[in-house]
Amino acid sequence: MKIGLKGHDYRYEVYQIASLFYPKDEIKFMDEGYELEIIYDRDNNKVTASLNGIFESFNLNSYDEKEIKNAIKYTLLKLLQNETGVKMPWGILVGIRPTKIVHDAFKRGLNEENIREILKEKYLVSKGKINLLLEVAKNEAPFLDQPKNSVALYIGIPFCPTRCAYCSFTSNPYKGNNLVKDYLIALKKEIYSVINFLKDRGITIDTLYVGGGTPTSLNEKELDELFSWVKDLINVKKLREFTVEAGRPDSLNREKLIILKENGITRISINPQTMNQETLDLIGRRHTVEDVIEKFYLSREVGFNNINMDIIIGLPGEKEEHVKRTMEKLLVLMPDSITIHTMAVKRASLLNERMFKGDKDLASRMYDIATDNVKSIGMHPYYMYRQKNMVSPLENVGYSFRGKECIYNIQMIAESTTVIALGADAVTKIVYGESGRIERVANLKDVKEYILRIDEQIDEKIKMLIDIC
């Protein structure tokens, strides 16, 4: 799709909407010879979009730049929906955290009816997604009030048994990796430096999340050592929540689970992604469906009463019957929460064409099967986010039974809490009081560089934290 812009240069906003309808590598911005034109007439404060003789326009009441950008997205979306016949359920909400709009609206004193009208008329969101947004926002709300002088803490372990074919997170094979020992030495230094700094200034840890990678890819001695550092600095009994992303069942055994339990972990994730063996083999998960079941029951036996399981909609080759099989097996296990992810990969529009050619609604139907199943056992949606490059205009939603929500997930997605993040590629987010202004400081992504430059990263983080302590 060749696109021309007149009177503005809001390429990013135009690209966001155009890429919902066309493969990303086919979108080109041209000075001439274009098919799709988006004009902003500043004198008349009006946006017009045209394609194949079809026009759509929008008259603004404000010259606020954010409003102009939204008007461009609104006008273009309406035009392309009319041209293609494809409706985008999220309208012009292409951001990662759509519930923030709802929370902000409630803070401004708007009622539910007002918010529904805004989402429908201003953002072109479908009724189904409006219902989801409001339900999630209401379920998140009780967890957004942060204890005074407290932060959330994230510790990253960037190692996995093997790398999954779809993975975009920082992960390195654990087996035979000679960087593990040095990484843990550097991580220990960061943990002690940063947490002691916080303690000296009266800042407490509210929730703690150990993610990755797969933290349980560490051996038993390394795991126990890691948690001994944490317990040396933090009274884990006072944490509202202590989660470890166990993730891969092939990284677990009885001894590791006992180590987690004895070190005060209150919540774990065991993530099958799918309960279809042929898919697991295809995506590089070196475990069986039986491994998932065995490790789940073993975790219950050890004493874990808050277990999450992740699944992914849109894995290569999967159709409705595969999702039905996955959900049937998970509902027999009855975990405390199930997080439903939608596949997100680079060049997702091309993947979408390859996977769902001739059946553009397949991902949505599979997603509906999963959500209908979790709702049927009484789970409710408690947090959600969207990603770029999804294979369908869907979302990732965490469902849980009441009282089994992941508080850290809510804090992180809502950006209501300062999150101190330690480890390679970990991103600290400082939330400044009533203004809600957010500043980020990222650790180095490369494990070797993280190790070599650990002192520099600690200094940068502490320098930033001085402003809030």
CSV table of C-alpha atoms in Angstrom, one decimal:
chain,number,residue,atom,x,y,z
A,1,MET,CA,0.0,0.0,0.0
A,2,LYS,CA,1.5,3.3,-1.2
A,3,ILE,CA,0.6,6.2,1.2
A,4,GLY,CA,0.8,10.0,0.7
A,5,LEU,CA,0.6,12.5,3.5
A,6,LYS,CA,-0.3,16.2,3.1
A,7,GLY,CA,-0.2,18.9,5.8
A,8,HIS,CA,1.4,16.7,8.4
A,9,ASP,CA,4.0,14.1,8.9
A,10,TYR,CA,2.3,11.7,11.4
A,11,ARG,CA,3.7,8.7,9.7
A,12,TYR,CA,3.8,6.6,12.8
A,13,GLU,CA,0.1,7.0,13.6
A,14,VAL,CA,-0.8,6.3,10.0
A,15,TYR,CA,1.5,3.2,9.9
A,16,GLN,CA,-0.1,1.9,13.1
A,17,ILE,CA,-3.6,1.9,11.5
A,18,ALA,CA,-2.5,0.8,8.0
A,19,SER,CA,-0.6,-2.2,9.4
A,20,LEU,CA,-3.8,-3.5,10.9
A,21,PHE,CA,-5.1,-4.1,7.3
A,22,TYR,CA,-2.0,-4.6,5.1
A,23,PRO,CA,1.3,-6.5,5.4
A,24,LYS,CA,3.9,-4.3,7.1
A,25,ASP,CA,6.5,-4.7,4.4
A,26,GLU,CA,4.0,-3.5,1.7
A,27,ILE,CA,3.4,-0.2,3.4
A,28,LYS,CA,5.3,2.6,1.7
A,29,PHE,CA,5.2,6.4,2.2
A,30,MET,CA,5.5,8.2,-1.2
A,31,ASP,CA,5.6,11.8,-2.4
A,32,GLU,CA,3.7,10.9,-5.5
A,33,GLY,CA,2.0,7.9,-7.1
A,34,TYR,CA,0.3,6.8,-3.9
A,35,GLU,CA,-3.1,5.1,-3.5
A,36,LEU,CA,-4.0,6.2,0.0
A,37,GLU,CA,-4.0,9.9,1.0
A,38,ILE,CA,-4.3,11.4,4.4
A,39,ILE,CA,-4.6,15.2,4.5
A,40,TYR,CA,-4.6,17.5,7.5
A,41,ASP,CA,-6.0,20.9,6.6
A,42,ARG,CA,-4.8,23.1,9.5
A,43,ASP,CA,-6.7,26.2,8.4
A,44,ASN,CA,-10.0,24.4,8.7
A,45,ASN,CA,-8.7,21.9,11.4
A,46,LYS,CA,-10.0,19.0,9.4
A,47,VAL,CA,-8.6,15.5,8.5
A,48,THR,CA,-9.5,13.8,5.2
A,49,ALA,CA,-8.5,10.3,4.1
A,50,SER,CA,-9.2,8.9,0.6
A,51,LEU,CA,-8.7,5.6,-1.2
A,52,ASN,CA,-10.2,4.3,-4.5
A,53,GLY,CA,-12.6,7.2,-4.7
A,54,ILE,CA,-13.9,6.7,-1.1
A,55,PHE,CA,-13.5,9.6,1.3
A,56,GLU,CA,-13.7,9.9,5.1
A,57,SER,CA,-13.3,13.2,7.0
A,58,PHE,CA,-13.2,14.5,10.6
A,59,ASN,CA,-13.6,18.0,11.9
A,60,LEU,CA,-11.6,18.8,15.1
A,61,ASN,CA,-12.6,21.2,17.9
A,62,SER,CA,-9.0,21.5,19.2
A,63,TYR,CA,-5.5,22.0,17.9
A,64,ASP,CA,-4.1,19.7,20.6
A,65,GLU,CA,-1.5,17.5,19.0
A,66,LYS,CA,-2.8,14.3,20.7
A,67,GLU,CA,-6.3,15.1,19.4
A,68,ILE,CA,-5.0,15.6,15.9
A,69,LYS,CA,-3.2,12.3,16.0
A,70,ASN,CA,-6.3,10.5,17.2
A,71,ALA,CA,-8.4,12.2,14.5
A,72,ILE,CA,-5.9,10.9,11.9
A,73,LYS,CA,-6.2,7.4,13.2
A,74,TYR,CA,-9.9,7.6,13.6
A,75,THR,CA,-10.5,8.9,10.0
A,76,LEU,CA,-8.1,6.3,8.5
A,77,LEU,CA,-9.6,3.4,10.5
A,78,LYS,CA,-13.1,4.3,9.4
A,79,LEU,CA,-12.0,4.5,5.7
A,80,LEU,CA,-10.1,1.2,5.8
A,81,GLN,CA,-12.9,-0.6,7.6
A,82,ASN,CA,-15.4,0.6,4.9
A,83,GLU,CA,-13.0,-0.3,2.1
A,84,THR,CA,-12.0,-3.8,3.3
A,85,GLY,CA,-15.1,-4.8,5.2
A,86,VAL,CA,-12.8,-5.8,8.1
A,87,LYS,CA,-13.8,-4.4,11.5
A,88,MET,CA,-11.1,-3.9,14.1
A,89,PRO,CA,-12.6,-4.6,17.5
A,90,TRP,CA,-10.0,-2.5,19.4
A,91,GLY,CA,-10.7,0.5,17.1
A,92,ILE,CA,-7.8,3.0,17.2
A,93,LEU,CA,-6.5,1.7,20.6
A,94,VAL,CA,-3.2,0.2,19.3
A,95,GLY,CA,-1.3,0.7,22.6
A,96,ILE,CA,-0.2,-1.9,25.0
A,97,ARG,CA,-2.2,-0.8,28.0
A,98,PRO,CA,-5.8,0.1,27.0
A,99,THR,CA,-7.1,-0.3,30.6
A,100,LYS,CA,-5.2,2.9,31.5
A,101,ILE,CA,-7.8,4.9,29.6
A,102,VAL,CA,-10.5,3.5,31.7
A,103,HIS,CA,-8.7,4.0,35.0
A,104,ASP,CA,-7.9,7.7,34.0
A,105,ALA,CA,-11.6,8.2,33.1
A,106,PHE,CA,-12.8,6.9,36.5
A,107,LYS,CA,-10.2,9.2,38.2
A,108,ARG,CA,-11.7,12.1,36.4
A,109,GLY,CA,-15.1,11.3,37.8
A,110,LEU,CA,-16.7,9.8,34.7
A,111,ASN,CA,-19.2,7.0,35.2
A,112,GLU,CA,-19.4,3.7,33.4
A,113,GLU,CA,-22.0,5.0,30.9
A,114,ASN,CA,-19.7,8.0,30.0
A,115,ILE,CA,-16.7,5.7,29.5
A,116,ARG,CA,-18.7,3.3,27.3
A,117,GLU,CA,-19.7,6.2,25.1
A,118,ILE,CA,-16.1,7.5,24.8
A,119,LEU,CA,-14.7,4.1,24.0
A,120,LYS,CA,-17.4,3.6,21.3
A,121,GLU,CA,-17.6,7.0,19.7
A,122,LYS,CA,-14.1,8.4,20.1
A,123,TYR,CA,-12.0,5.3,19.9
A,124,LEU,CA,-14.3,3.0,17.8
A,125,VAL,CA,-13.9,0.1,20.2
A,126,SER,CA,-16.4,-2.8,19.8
A,127,LYS,CA,-19.0,-3.6,22.5
A,128,GLY,CA,-17.2,-6.9,23.4
A,129,LYS,CA,-13.9,-5.2,24.0
A,130,ILE,CA,-15.5,-2.4,25.9
A,131,ASN,CA,-17.1,-5.0,28.2
A,132,LEU,CA,-13.7,-6.7,28.7
A,133,LEU,CA,-11.9,-3.4,29.4
A,134,LEU,CA,-14.4,-2.3,32.0
A,135,GLU,CA,-14.4,-5.8,33.7
A,136,VAL,CA,-10.6,-5.9,33.8
A,137,ALA,CA,-10.3,-2.3,35.1
A,138,LYS,CA,-12.8,-3.0,37.9
A,139,ASN,CA,-11.0,-6.2,38.9
A,140,GLU,CA,-7.6,-4.4,38.8
A,141,ALA,CA,-8.8,-1.5,40.9
A,142,PRO,CA,-8.5,-3.0,44.4
A,143,PHE,CA,-4.8,-3.8,43.7
A,144,LEU,CA,-3.7,-0.4,42.5
A,145,ASP,CA,-3.4,1.2,45.9
A,146,GLN,CA,0.2,0.8,46.7
A,147,PRO,CA,1.4,0.6,50.4
A,148,LYS,CA,3.2,3.8,51.3
A,149,ASN,CA,7.0,3.9,50.7
A,150,SER,CA,7.0,0.6,48.8
A,151,VAL,CA,8.0,-0.7,45.4
A,152,ALA,CA,7.7,-3.9,43.4
A,153,LEU,CA,10.9,-5.9,42.7
A,154,TYR,CA,11.8,-8.0,39.6
A,155,ILE,CA,14.8,-10.3,39.3
A,156,GLY,CA,15.6,-11.7,35.9
A,157,ILE,CA,17.3,-15.0,35.1
A,158,PRO,CA,18.0,-15.0,31.4
A,159,PHE,CA,18.6,-18.7,31.0
A,160,CYS,CA,16.3,-21.5,29.6
A,161,PRO,CA,16.7,-25.3,29.0
A,162,THR,CA,16.3,-24.5,25.3
A,163,ARG,CA,15.1,-21.6,23.3
A,164,CYS,CA,11.5,-21.8,22.0
A,165,ALA,CA,10.9,-21.1,18.3
A,166,TYR,CA,8.5,-18.2,19.0
A,167,CYS,CA,10.4,-16.5,21.9
A,168,SER,CA,11.4,-12.9,21.8
A,169,PHE,CA,12.6,-12.6,25.4
A,170,THR,CA,16.2,-12.5,26.4
A,171,SER,CA,17.1,-16.1,27.0
A,172,ASN,CA,20.3,-18.2,26.7
A,173,PRO,CA,20.7,-22.0,26.8
A,174,TYR,CA,21.6,-23.0,30.4
A,175,LYS,CA,23.3,-26.3,29.6
A,176,GLY,CA,27.1,-25.8,29.1
A,177,ASN,CA,26.8,-22.0,29.5
A,178,ASN,CA,30.0,-20.8,31.2
A,179,LEU,CA,28.5,-17.4,31.9
A,180,VAL,CA,26.0,-18.7,34.5
A,181,LYS,CA,28.4,-18.5,37.4
A,182,ASP,CA,29.7,-15.0,36.6
A,183,TYR,CA,26.1,-13.8,35.9
A,184,LEU,CA,25.0,-14.9,39.4
A,185,ILE,CA,28.0,-13.2,40.9
A,186,ALA,CA,27.1,-9.9,39.1
A,187,LEU,CA,23.4,-10.3,40.0
A,188,LYS,CA,24.2,-10.9,43.6
A,189,LYS,CA,26.1,-7.6,43.6
A,190,GLU,CA,23.2,-5.8,42.1
A,191,ILE,CA,20.7,-7.4,44.5
A,192,TYR,CA,22.7,-6.4,47.6
A,193,SER,CA,23.6,-2.9,46.4
A,194,VAL,CA,20.1,-1.9,45.3
A,195,ILE,CA,18.0,-3.5,48.0
A,196,ASN,CA,20.4,-2.2,50.8
A,197,PHE,CA,20.0,1.3,49.2
A,198,LEU,CA,16.2,1.0,49.4
A,199,LYS,CA,16.3,-0.3,53.0
A,200,ASP,CA,18.5,2.5,54.1
A,201,ARG,CA,15.9,5.0,52.9
A,202,GLY,CA,12.9,3.2,54.4
A,203,ILE,CA,11.6,1.7,51.1
A,204,THR,CA,10.0,-1.7,51.4
A,205,ILE,CA,9.4,-4.4,48.8
A,206,ASP,CA,5.7,-5.1,48.3
A,207,THR,CA,5.7,-7.8,45.6
A,208,LEU,CA,8.6,-9.8,44.2
A,209,TYR,CA,8.6,-11.5,40.8
A,210,VAL,CA,11.5,-13.7,39.6
A,211,GLY,CA,11.2,-14.2,35.8
A,212,GLY,CA,13.3,-14.8,32.8
A,213,GLY,CA,14.1,-16.8,30.8
A,214,THR,CA,13.3,-19.7,33.1
A,215,PRO,CA,14.6,-19.2,36.6
A,216,THR,CA,14.2,-22.9,37.4
A,217,SER,CA,16.7,-23.7,34.7
A,218,LEU,CA,19.3,-23.0,37.4
A,219,ASN,CA,20.4,-26.0,39.3
A,220,GLU,CA,19.3,-26.7,42.9
A,221,LYS,CA,22.4,-25.2,44.5
A,222,GLU,CA,22.1,-22.0,42.4
A,223,LEU,CA,18.4,-21.6,43.1
A,224,ASP,CA,18.8,-22.0,46.8
A,225,GLU,CA,21.7,-19.6,46.8
A,226,LEU,CA,19.7,-17.0,44.9
A,227,PHE,CA,16.8,-17.1,47.3
A,228,SER,CA,19.2,-17.0,50.3
A,229,TRP,CA,20.4,-13.6,49.1
A,230,VAL,CA,16.8,-12.4,48.9
A,231,LYS,CA,15.9,-13.7,52.4
A,232,ASP,CA,19.1,-12.1,53.7
A,233,LEU,CA,17.8,-8.7,52.7
A,234,ILE,CA,14.0,-9.1,52.7
A,235,ASN,CA,11.5,-10.5,55.2
A,236,VAL,CA,9.7,-12.6,52.6
A,237,LYS,CA,6.8,-13.3,55.0
A,238,LYS,CA,5.8,-9.7,54.7
A,239,LEU,CA,5.6,-9.7,50.9
A,240,ARG,CA,2.1,-9.5,49.5
A,241,GLU,CA,3.2,-11.9,46.8
A,242,PHE,CA,6.4,-13.8,45.8
A,243,THR,CA,6.2,-15.3,42.3
A,244,VAL,CA,8.7,-17.5,40.5
A,245,GLU,CA,8.2,-18.1,36.8
A,246,ALA,CA,8.9,-21.9,36.8
A,247,GLY,CA,7.7,-21.9,33.2
A,248,ARG,CA,9.1,-25.0,31.5
A,249,PRO,CA,8.1,-28.3,33.2
A,250,ASP,CA,11.4,-29.8,32.0
A,251,SER,CA,13.2,-27.4,34.3
A,252,LEU,CA,11.4,-28.7,37.4
A,253,ASN,CA,11.8,-31.6,39.9
A,254,ARG,CA,10.7,-32.3,43.4
A,255,GLU,CA,13.9,-30.9,45.0
A,256,LYS,CA,13.6,-27.6,43.1
A,257,LEU,CA,9.9,-27.3,44.1
A,258,ILE,CA,10.8,-27.9,47.7
A,259,ILE,CA,13.5,-25.2,47.5
A,260,LEU,CA,10.9,-22.8,46.2
A,261,LYS,CA,8.4,-23.6,48.8
A,262,GLU,CA,10.9,-23.5,51.7
A,263,ASN,CA,12.1,-20.1,50.6
A,264,GLY,CA,8.7,-18.5,50.8
A,265,ILE,CA,7.5,-18.4,47.2
A,266,THR,CA,3.7,-18.2,47.2
A,267,ARG,CA,2.9,-18.3,43.5
A,268,ILE,CA,4.5,-20.2,40.5
A,269,SER,CA,3.8,-20.5,36.8
A,270,ILE,CA,4.0,-23.8,34.9
A,271,ASN,CA,3.5,-22.9,31.3
A,272,PRO,CA,2.5,-25.6,28.8
A,273,GLN,CA,1.6,-23.1,26.0
A,274,THR,CA,-0.3,-25.9,24.4
A,275,MET,CA,-1.3,-29.5,25.5
A,276,ASN,CA,-0.7,-30.8,22.0
A,277,GLN,CA,2.5,-32.8,21.6
A,278,GLU,CA,3.0,-32.2,17.9
A,279,THR,CA,2.9,-28.5,18.5
A,280,LEU,CA,5.3,-28.7,21.5
A,281,ASP,CA,7.7,-30.6,19.2
A,282,LEU,CA,7.3,-28.1,16.4
A,283,ILE,CA,8.1,-25.0,18.6
A,284,GLY,CA,11.1,-26.5,20.3
A,285,ARG,CA,9.6,-27.2,23.7
A,286,ARG,CA,11.6,-30.2,24.9
A,287,HIS,CA,9.0,-31.7,27.2
A,288,THR,CA,5.8,-33.8,26.8
A,289,VAL,CA,2.2,-33.1,27.7
A,290,GLU,CA,2.6,-35.8,30.4
A,291,ASP,CA,5.5,-33.8,31.9
A,292,VAL,CA,3.2,-30.8,32.3
A,293,ILE,CA,0.6,-32.9,34.1
A,294,GLU,CA,3.2,-34.7,36.3
A,295,LYS,CA,4.9,-31.4,37.4
A,296,PHE,CA,1.6,-29.7,38.1
A,297,TYR,CA,0.5,-32.5,40.5
A,298,LEU,CA,3.9,-32.6,42.0
A,299,SER,CA,3.7,-28.8,42.7
A,300,ARG,CA,0.3,-29.4,44.4
A,301,GLU,CA,1.9,-32.2,46.5
A,302,VAL,CA,4.7,-30.0,47.6
A,303,GLY,CA,2.1,-27.4,48.8
A,304,PHE,CA,1.7,-24.7,46.1
A,305,ASN,CA,-1.9,-23.4,46.2
A,306,ASN,CA,-1.5,-20.6,43.6
A,307,ILE,CA,-0.3,-22.0,40.3
A,308,ASN,CA,-0.7,-20.2,37.0
A,309,MET,CA,-0.6,-21.8,33.5
A,310,ASP,CA,0.0,-19.9,30.3
A,311,ILE,CA,-1.3,-20.9,26.9
A,312,ILE,CA,-0.7,-19.3,23.5
A,313,ILE,CA,-3.3,-18.9,20.8
A,314,GLY,CA,-2.0,-18.9,17.2
A,315,LEU,CA,0.9,-21.4,17.5
A,316,PRO,CA,1.9,-22.8,14.2
A,317,GLY,CA,-0.5,-25.5,12.8
A,318,GLU,CA,-3.1,-25.2,15.6
A,319,LYS,CA,-6.8,-24.9,14.9
A,320,GLU,CA,-10.0,-25.0,17.0
A,321,GLU,CA,-9.7,-28.7,17.9
A,322,HIS,CA,-6.2,-28.1,19.3
A,323,VAL,CA,-7.3,-25.4,21.6
A,324,LYS,CA,-10.3,-27.5,22.7
A,325,ARG,CA,-7.9,-30.3,23.6
A,326,THR,CA,-5.6,-27.9,25.5
A,327,MET,CA,-8.5,-26.4,27.5
A,328,GLU,CA,-10.0,-29.9,28.3
A,329,LYS,CA,-6.7,-31.0,29.8
A,330,LEU,CA,-6.1,-27.8,31.7
A,331,LEU,CA,-9.6,-27.8,33.2
A,332,VAL,CA,-9.0,-31.3,34.6
A,333,LEU,CA,-5.9,-30.0,36.3
A,334,MET,CA,-7.8,-26.9,37.6
A,335,PRO,CA,-4.9,-24.4,38.0
A,336,ASP,CA,-5.6,-21.2,40.1
A,337,SER,CA,-5.2,-19.0,37.1
A,338,ILE,CA,-4.8,-19.3,33.3
A,339,THR,CA,-3.2,-16.6,31.2
A,340,ILE,CA,-4.3,-16.6,27.6
A,341,HIS,CA,-1.7,-15.1,25.2
A,342,THR,CA,-2.0,-14.4,21.5
A,343,MET,CA,0.9,-15.3,19.3
A,344,ALA,CA,3.2,-12.3,18.7
A,345,VAL,CA,6.2,-12.6,16.4
A,346,LYS,CA,8.2,-10.4,14.1
A,347,ARG,CA,6.6,-9.8,10.6
A,348,ALA,CA,3.4,-11.0,12.1
A,349,SER,CA,1.3,-9.9,9.1
A,350,LEU,CA,3.2,-12.4,7.0
A,351,LEU,CA,2.8,-15.1,9.5
A,352,ASN,CA,-0.8,-14.3,9.7
A,353,GLU,CA,-1.2,-14.8,6.0
A,354,ARG,CA,0.7,-18.0,6.1
A,355,MET,CA,-1.2,-19.5,9.1
A,356,PHE,CA,-4.7,-18.2,8.6
A,357,LYS,CA,-4.9,-17.9,4.8
A,358,GLY,CA,-8.5,-18.2,3.7
A,359,ASP,CA,-9.7,-18.1,7.3
A,360,LYS,CA,-9.0,-14.7,8.8
A,361,ASP,CA,-11.3,-15.4,11.9
A,362,LEU,CA,-9.5,-18.6,13.0
A,363,ALA,CA,-7.4,-16.9,15.7
A,364,SER,CA,-10.5,-15.2,17.1
A,365,ARG,CA,-12.5,-18.4,17.2
A,366,MET,CA,-9.6,-20.2,19.0
A,367,TYR,CA,-9.3,-17.3,21.4
A,368,ASP,CA,-13.1,-17.5,22.1
A,369,ILE,CA,-12.9,-21.2,22.9
A,370,ALA,CA,-10.2,-20.6,25.5
A,371,THR,CA,-12.0,-17.6,27.1
A,372,ASP,CA,-15.3,-19.5,27.2
A,373,ASN,CA,-13.7,-22.4,29.0
A,374,VAL,CA,-12.0,-20.3,31.7
A,375,LYS,CA,-15.2,-18.4,32.3
A,376,SER,CA,-17.2,-21.6,32.5
A,377,ILE,CA,-15.2,-22.6,35.7
A,378,GLY,CA,-15.7,-19.2,37.4
A,379,MET,CA,-12.4,-17.4,36.5
A,380,HIS,CA,-12.5,-13.7,35.9
A,381,PRO,CA,-10.2,-11.4,33.9
A,382,TYR,CA,-7.9,-9.5,36.2
A,383,TYR,CA,-5.2,-8.0,33.9
A,384,MET,CA,-4.6,-7.5,30.2
A,385,TYR,CA,-2.2,-6.1,27.7
A,386,ARG,CA,-1.7,-6.0,24.0
A,387,GLN,CA,1.4,-6.5,21.9
A,388,LYS,CA,2.7,-5.3,18.6
A,389,ASN,CA,2.9,-7.9,15.9
A,390,MET,CA,0.0,-10.1,17.1
A,391,VAL,CA,-1.3,-12.6,14.5
A,392,SER,CA,-4.8,-11.2,15.1
A,393,PRO,CA,-6.2,-8.0,16.7
A,394,LEU,CA,-6.7,-9.7,20.0
A,395,GLU,CA,-5.1,-9.4,23.4
A,396,ASN,CA,-3.3,-11.2,26.3
A,397,VAL,CA,-5.6,-11.7,29.4
A,398,GLY,CA,-4.9,-13.2,32.8
A,399,TYR,CA,-7.9,-15.1,34.2
A,400,SER,CA,-8.0,-16.3,37.8
A,401,PHE,CA,-10.2,-17.4,40.6
A,402,ARG,CA,-10.9,-14.7,43.2
A,403,GLY,CA,-7.9,-14.2,45.5
A,404,LYS,CA,-5.5,-15.8,43.1
A,405,GLU,CA,-4.7,-12.8,41.0
A,406,CYS,CA,-1.0,-11.9,40.3
A,407,ILE,CA,-0.6,-8.5,42.0
A,408,TYR,CA,2.8,-7.9,40.3
A,409,ASN,CA,1.3,-8.4,36.9
A,410,ILE,CA,-1.4,-5.8,37.7
A,411,GLN,CA,1.2,-3.3,39.1
A,412,MET,CA,3.4,-3.8,36.1
A,413,ILE,CA,0.8,-3.4,33.3
A,414,ALA,CA,-1.1,-0.6,35.1
A,415,GLU,CA,2.2,1.3,35.7
A,416,SER,CA,0.8,2.2,39.0
A,417,THR,CA,3.9,1.2,41.0
A,418,THR,CA,7.6,1.8,40.8
A,419,VAL,CA,9.2,-1.5,39.6
A,420,ILE,CA,12.8,-2.0,40.5
A,421,ALA,CA,14.2,-4.5,38.0
A,422,LEU,CA,17.5,-6.4,38.5
A,423,GLY,CA,19.4,-8.6,36.0
A,424,ALA,CA,20.3,-8.6,32.3
A,425,ASP,CA,17.8,-6.7,30.1
A,426,ALA,CA,15.6,-5.8,33.2
A,427,VAL,CA,13.9,-2.4,32.9
A,428,THR,CA,13.3,-0.4,36.0
A,429,LYS,CA,10.3,1.9,35.9
A,430,ILE,CA,10.1,4.9,38.3
A,431,VAL,CA,6.5,6.2,38.8
A,432,TYR,CA,6.5,9.7,40.1
A,433,GLY,CA,3.7,10.3,42.6
A,434,GLU,CA,0.4,12.0,41.6
A,435,SER,CA,1.7,13.1,38.2
A,436,GLY,CA,2.1,9.5,37.1
A,437,ARG,CA,5.2,10.5,35.1
A,438,ILE,CA,7.3,7.4,34.3
A,439,GLU,CA,11.1,7.2,33.8
A,440,ARG,CA,12.9,4.0,32.7
A,441,VAL,CA,16.4,2.8,33.1
A,442,ALA,CA,17.3,-0.5,31.4
A,443,ASN,CA,20.1,-2.9,32.2
A,444,LEU,CA,22.2,-4.2,29.4
A,445,LYS,CA,20.6,-7.0,27.4
A,446,ASP,CA,23.7,-9.0,26.5
A,447,VAL,CA,24.6,-11.2,29.5
A,448,LYS,CA,28.4,-10.8,28.9
A,449,GLU,CA,28.1,-7.0,28.8
A,450,TYR,CA,25.8,-7.1,31.9
A,451,ILE,CA,28.5,-8.9,33.8
A,452,LEU,CA,31.4,-6.7,32.6
A,453,ARG,CA,29.6,-3.5,33.3
A,454,ILE,CA,27.7,-4.3,36.4
A,455,ASP,CA,29.1,-1.5,38.5
A,456,GLU,CA,28.2,1.1,35.9
A,457,GLN,CA,24.6,-0.2,35.8
A,458,ILE,CA,24.2,-0.2,39.6
A,459,ASP,CA,25.5,3.4,39.8
A,460,GLU,CA,23.0,4.5,37.1
A,461,LYS,CA,20.1,2.8,38.9
A,462,ILE,CA,21.0,4.2,42.3
A,463,LYS,CA,21.5,7.7,40.9
A,464,MET,CA,18.0,7.5,39.4
A,465,LEU,CA,16.5,6.1,42.7
A,466,ILE,CA,17.9,9.0,44.7
A,467,ASP,CA,15.2,11.2,43.2
A,468,ILE,CA,12.4,9.2,44.7
A,469,CYS,CA,13.9,8.2,48.0
